[in-house]
mmCIF file of C-alpha atoms in Angstrom:
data_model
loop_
_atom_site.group_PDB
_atom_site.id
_atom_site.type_symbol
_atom_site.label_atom_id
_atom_site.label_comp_id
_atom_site.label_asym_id
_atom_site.label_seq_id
_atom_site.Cartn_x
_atom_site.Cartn_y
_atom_site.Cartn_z
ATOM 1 C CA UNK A 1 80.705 104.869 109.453
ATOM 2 C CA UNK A 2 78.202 103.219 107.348
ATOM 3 C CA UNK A 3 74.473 103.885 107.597
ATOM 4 C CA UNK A 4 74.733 105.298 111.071
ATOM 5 C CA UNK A 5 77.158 102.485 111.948
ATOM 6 C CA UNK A 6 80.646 102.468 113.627
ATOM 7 C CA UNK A 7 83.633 100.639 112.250
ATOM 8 C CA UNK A 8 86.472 100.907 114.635
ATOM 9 C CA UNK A 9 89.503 99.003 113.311
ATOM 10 C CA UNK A 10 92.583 98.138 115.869
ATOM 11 C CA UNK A 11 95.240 96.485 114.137
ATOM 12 C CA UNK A 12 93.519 93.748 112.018
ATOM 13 C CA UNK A 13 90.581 93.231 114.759
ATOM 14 C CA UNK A 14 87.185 95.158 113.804
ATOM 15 C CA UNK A 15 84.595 96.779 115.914
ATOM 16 C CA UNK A 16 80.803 97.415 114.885
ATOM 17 C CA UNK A 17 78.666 99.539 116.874
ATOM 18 C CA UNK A 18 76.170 102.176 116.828
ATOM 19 C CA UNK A 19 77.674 104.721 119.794
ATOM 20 C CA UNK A 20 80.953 105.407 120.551
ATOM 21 C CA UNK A 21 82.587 104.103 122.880
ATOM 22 C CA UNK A 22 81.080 100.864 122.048
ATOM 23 C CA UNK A 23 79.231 99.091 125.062
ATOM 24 C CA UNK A 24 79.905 95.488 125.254
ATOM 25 C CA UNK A 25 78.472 94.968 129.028
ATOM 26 C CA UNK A 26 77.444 91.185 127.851
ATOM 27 C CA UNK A 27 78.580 89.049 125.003
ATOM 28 C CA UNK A 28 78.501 85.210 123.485
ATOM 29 C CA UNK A 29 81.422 84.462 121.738
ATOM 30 C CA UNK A 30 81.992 81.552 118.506
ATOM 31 C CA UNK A 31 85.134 81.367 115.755
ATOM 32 C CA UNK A 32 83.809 81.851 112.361
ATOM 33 C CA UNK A 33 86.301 80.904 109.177
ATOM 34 C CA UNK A 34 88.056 83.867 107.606
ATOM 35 C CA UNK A 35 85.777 85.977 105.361
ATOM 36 C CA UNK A 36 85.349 90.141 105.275
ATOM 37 C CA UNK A 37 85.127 90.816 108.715
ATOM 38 C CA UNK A 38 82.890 93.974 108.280
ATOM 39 C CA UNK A 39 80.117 92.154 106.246
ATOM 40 C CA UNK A 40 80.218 89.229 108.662
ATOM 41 C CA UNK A 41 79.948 91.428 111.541
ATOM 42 C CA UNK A 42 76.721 93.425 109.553
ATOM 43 C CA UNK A 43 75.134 89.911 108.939
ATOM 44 C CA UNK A 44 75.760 88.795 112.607
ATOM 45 C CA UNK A 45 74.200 92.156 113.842
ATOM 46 C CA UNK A 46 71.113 91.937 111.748
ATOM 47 C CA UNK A 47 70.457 88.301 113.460
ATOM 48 C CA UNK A 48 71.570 89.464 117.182
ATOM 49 C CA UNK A 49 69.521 92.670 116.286
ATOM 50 C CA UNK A 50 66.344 90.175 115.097
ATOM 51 C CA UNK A 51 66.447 87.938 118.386
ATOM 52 C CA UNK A 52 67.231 90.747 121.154
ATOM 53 C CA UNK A 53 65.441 93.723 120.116
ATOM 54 C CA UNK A 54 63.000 93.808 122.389
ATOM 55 C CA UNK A 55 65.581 93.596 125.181
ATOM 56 C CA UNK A 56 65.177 97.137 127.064
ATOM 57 C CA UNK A 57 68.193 99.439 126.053
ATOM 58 C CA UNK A 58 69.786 96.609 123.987
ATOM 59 C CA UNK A 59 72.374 98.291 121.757
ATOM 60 C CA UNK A 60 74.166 95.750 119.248
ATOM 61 C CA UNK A 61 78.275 95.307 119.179
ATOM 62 C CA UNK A 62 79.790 92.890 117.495
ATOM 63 C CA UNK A 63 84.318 92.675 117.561
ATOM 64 C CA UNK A 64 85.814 90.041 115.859
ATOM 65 C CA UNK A 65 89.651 89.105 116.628
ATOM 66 C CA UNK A 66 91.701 87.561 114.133
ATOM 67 C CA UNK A 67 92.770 84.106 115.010
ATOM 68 C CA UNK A 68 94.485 81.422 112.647
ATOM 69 C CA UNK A 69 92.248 80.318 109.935
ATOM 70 C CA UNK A 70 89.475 82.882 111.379
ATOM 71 C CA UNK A 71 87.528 85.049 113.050
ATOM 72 C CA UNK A 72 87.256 85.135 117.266
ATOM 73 C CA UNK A 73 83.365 86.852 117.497
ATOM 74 C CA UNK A 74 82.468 88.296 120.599
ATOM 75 C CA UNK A 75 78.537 89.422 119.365
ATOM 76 C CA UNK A 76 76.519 90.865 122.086
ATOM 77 C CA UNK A 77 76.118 95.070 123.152
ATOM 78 C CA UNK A 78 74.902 97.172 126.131
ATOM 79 C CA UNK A 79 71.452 96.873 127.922
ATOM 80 C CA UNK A 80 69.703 98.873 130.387
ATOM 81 C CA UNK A 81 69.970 96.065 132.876
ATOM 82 C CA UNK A 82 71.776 92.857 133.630
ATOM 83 C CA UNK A 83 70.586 90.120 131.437
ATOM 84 C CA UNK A 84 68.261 86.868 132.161
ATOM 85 C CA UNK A 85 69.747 83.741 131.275
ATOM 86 C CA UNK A 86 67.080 82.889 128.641
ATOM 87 C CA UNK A 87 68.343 86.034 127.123
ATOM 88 C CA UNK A 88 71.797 84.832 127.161
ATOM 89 C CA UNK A 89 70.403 81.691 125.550
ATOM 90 C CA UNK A 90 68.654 83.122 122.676
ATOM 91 C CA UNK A 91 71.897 85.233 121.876
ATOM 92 C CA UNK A 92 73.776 82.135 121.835
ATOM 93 C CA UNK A 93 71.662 80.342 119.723
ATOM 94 C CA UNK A 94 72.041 83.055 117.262
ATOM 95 C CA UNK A 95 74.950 82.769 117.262
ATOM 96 C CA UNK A 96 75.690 79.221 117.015
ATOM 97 C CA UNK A 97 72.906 77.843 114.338
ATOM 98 C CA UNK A 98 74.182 76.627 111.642
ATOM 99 C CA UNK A 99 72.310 78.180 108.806
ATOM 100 C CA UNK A 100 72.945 81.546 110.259
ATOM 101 C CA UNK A 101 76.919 81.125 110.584
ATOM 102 C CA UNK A 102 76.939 79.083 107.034
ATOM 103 C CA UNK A 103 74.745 82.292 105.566
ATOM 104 C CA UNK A 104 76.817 84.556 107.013
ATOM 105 C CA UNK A 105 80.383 83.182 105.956
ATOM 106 C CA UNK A 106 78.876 83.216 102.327
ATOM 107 C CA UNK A 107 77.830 86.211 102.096
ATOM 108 C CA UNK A 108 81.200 87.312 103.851
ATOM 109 C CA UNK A 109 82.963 85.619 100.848
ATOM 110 C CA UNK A 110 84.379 82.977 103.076
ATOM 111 C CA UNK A 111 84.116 79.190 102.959
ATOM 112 C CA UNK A 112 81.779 77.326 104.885
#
């Protein structure tokens, strides 16, 4: 765990979450290049954290799957209730901006 943080590891795919069992009732998903899949996964977190936190019962999860020359990232959590679709949007956009994924793949020690 680090600072109050689950990593769950399963084979070379990586799990961050704050309870156990992880809740990933919703999710957007992207491929990022290959890079340290725990710091990307803190980076996206902090960002999905930033946009949705004042989603009722939102609870961050990020997984990320290998996949040739990558990362498969399914970001998104639990909530308290279904999602609206703006919601969804704003996640998504997140998740796909360009200066976020570039920022995050650096810091991850990847190439952008």
């Amino acid at each position: 765990m680090s600072k109050g943080w689950h990593i769950l590891r399963d084979g070379e795919s990586v799990t961050l979450c704050r309870q156990l069992p992880p809740r990933l009732e919703f999710g957007v998903q992207t491929v990022l290049p290959k890079a340290d899949p725990v710091r990307l996964a803190h980076q996206i977190r902090q960002d999905m954290w930033r946009a949705l936190q004042n989603v009722r019962g939102y609870v961050p999860v990020i997984r990320l799957d290998p996949v040739p020359d990558g990362w498969a990232v399914t970001a998104g959590g639990g909530a308290s209730r279904p999602l609206a679709a703006p919601v969804m949007d704003r996640a998504r956009a997140v998740l796909n901006d360009p200066k976020n994924r570039a920022r995050w793949v650096r810091y991850a020690g990847g190439a952008s």
